[in-house]
Amino acid sequence: MIKAGSPEDMDRMMARLDADKVRPIDDTSPIRDFPKYGRPLVQVGSIYGKAVAWSRGYGLIEWLDPSGGYHLGWAQSTSIKRVTAEEWKGSSGL
């Protein structure tokens, strides 16, 4: 049985498809997903989010902007910093 998701789930699925289309061309290694409920908390510059997937040289990060808009984008692995729950300043809506 297929269950219908929420509109937010559909938005996130579409954002993932869009992010996969613009994956950095110089990275041909396989993409591995983190489990939905075990995604690491990360910081990329001033953005706090969660790591969704990774490859050898990049990580796919999800975050919410101040207005609550959902974003998903690739970042070089060298710019991604794992943070603890106490250090994390992201939105609880993820």
C-alpha positions as a Python dict, from the first residue, in 0.01 Angstrom:
ca = {
    (1, 'M'): (0, 0, 0),
    (2, 'I'): (136, 342, -95),
    (3, 'K'): (64, 621, 150),
    (4, 'A'): (40, 981, 41),
    (5, 'G'): (296, 1210, 202),
    (6, 'S'): (252, 1560, 327),
    (7, 'P'): (310, 1858, 98),
    (8, 'E'): (638, 1914, 284),
    (9, 'D'): (750, 1560, 195),
    (10, 'M'): (676, 1629, -172),
    (11, 'D'): (871, 1957, -157),
    (12, 'R'): (1168, 1777, -3),
    (13, 'M'): (1155, 1501, -262),
    (14, 'M'): (1154, 1756, -543),
    (15, 'A'): (1442, 1946, -378),
    (16, 'R'): (1641, 1620, -366),
    (17, 'L'): (1578, 1555, -736),
    (18, 'D'): (1686, 1912, -818),
    (19, 'A'): (2000, 1877, -603),
    (20, 'D'): (2093, 1550, -774),
    (21, 'K'): (2067, 1726, -1113),
    (22, 'V'): (2327, 1986, -1009),
    (23, 'R'): (2564, 1746, -837),
    (24, 'P'): (2924, 1863, -891),
    (25, 'I'): (3048, 1723, -1219),
    (26, 'D'): (3397, 1647, -1086),
    (27, 'D'): (3262, 1388, -840),
    (28, 'T'): (3181, 1052, -993),
    (29, 'S'): (3196, 849, -671),
    (30, 'P'): (2879, 679, -544),
    (31, 'I'): (2633, 876, -332),
    (32, 'R'): (2549, 723, 5),
    (33, 'D'): (2250, 837, 209),
    (34, 'F'): (2241, 881, 583),
    (35, 'P'): (1943, 714, 754),
    (36, 'K'): (1651, 958, 786),
    (37, 'Y'): (1662, 955, 1166),
    (38, 'G'): (2040, 942, 1200),
    (39, 'R'): (2152, 1242, 1000),
    (40, 'P'): (2453, 1424, 1147),
    (41, 'L'): (2419, 1785, 1255),
    (42, 'V'): (2656, 2001, 1052),
    (43, 'Q'): (2771, 2356, 994),
    (44, 'V'): (2879, 2494, 656),
    (45, 'G'): (2991, 2853, 700),
    (46, 'S'): (2699, 3028, 872),
    (47, 'I'): (2448, 2756, 776),
    (48, 'Y'): (2341, 2495, 1029),
    (49, 'G'): (2172, 2190, 887),
    (50, 'K'): (2178, 1814, 858),
    (51, 'A'): (2383, 1595, 629),
    (52, 'V'): (2153, 1395, 400),
    (53, 'A'): (2406, 1212, 184),
    (54, 'W'): (2774, 1208, 99),
    (55, 'S'): (3021, 1109, -168),
    (56, 'R'): (3398, 1107, -164),
    (57, 'G'): (3436, 1483, -206),
    (58, 'Y'): (3096, 1638, -127),
    (59, 'G'): (2810, 1631, 119),
    (60, 'L'): (2442, 1699, 55),
    (61, 'I'): (2311, 1932, 325),
    (62, 'E'): (1953, 2026, 416),
    (63, 'W'): (1864, 2340, 609),
    (64, 'L'): (1583, 2585, 674),
    (65, 'D'): (1632, 2956, 611),
    (66, 'P'): (1510, 3214, 866),
    (67, 'S'): (1167, 3228, 701),
    (68, 'G'): (1131, 2848, 721),
    (69, 'G'): (1209, 2776, 355),
    (70, 'Y'): (1364, 2436, 290),
    (71, 'H'): (1694, 2413, 104),
    (72, 'L'): (1914, 2128, -12),
    (73, 'G'): (2259, 2173, -162),
    (74, 'W'): (2599, 2018, -218),
    (75, 'A'): (2904, 2140, -25),
    (76, 'Q'): (3267, 2037, -47),
    (77, 'S'): (3352, 1794, 229),
    (78, 'T'): (3635, 2019, 349),
    (79, 'S'): (3383, 2296, 429),
    (80, 'I'): (3147, 2072, 631),
    (81, 'K'): (3195, 2059, 1005),
    (82, 'R'): (3009, 1813, 1225),
    (83, 'V'): (2874, 1980, 1538),
    (84, 'T'): (2723, 1857, 1863),
    (85, 'A'): (2360, 1916, 1956),
    (86, 'E'): (2476, 2188, 2199),
    (87, 'E'): (2669, 2372, 1925),
    (88, 'W'): (2400, 2337, 1658),
    (89, 'K'): (2192, 2649, 1586),
    (90, 'G'): (1965, 2506, 1318),
    (91, 'S'): (1588, 2487, 1300),
    (92, 'S'): (1406, 2208, 1481),
    (93, 'G'): (1174, 2182, 1179),
    (94, 'L'): (1418, 1957, 989),
}
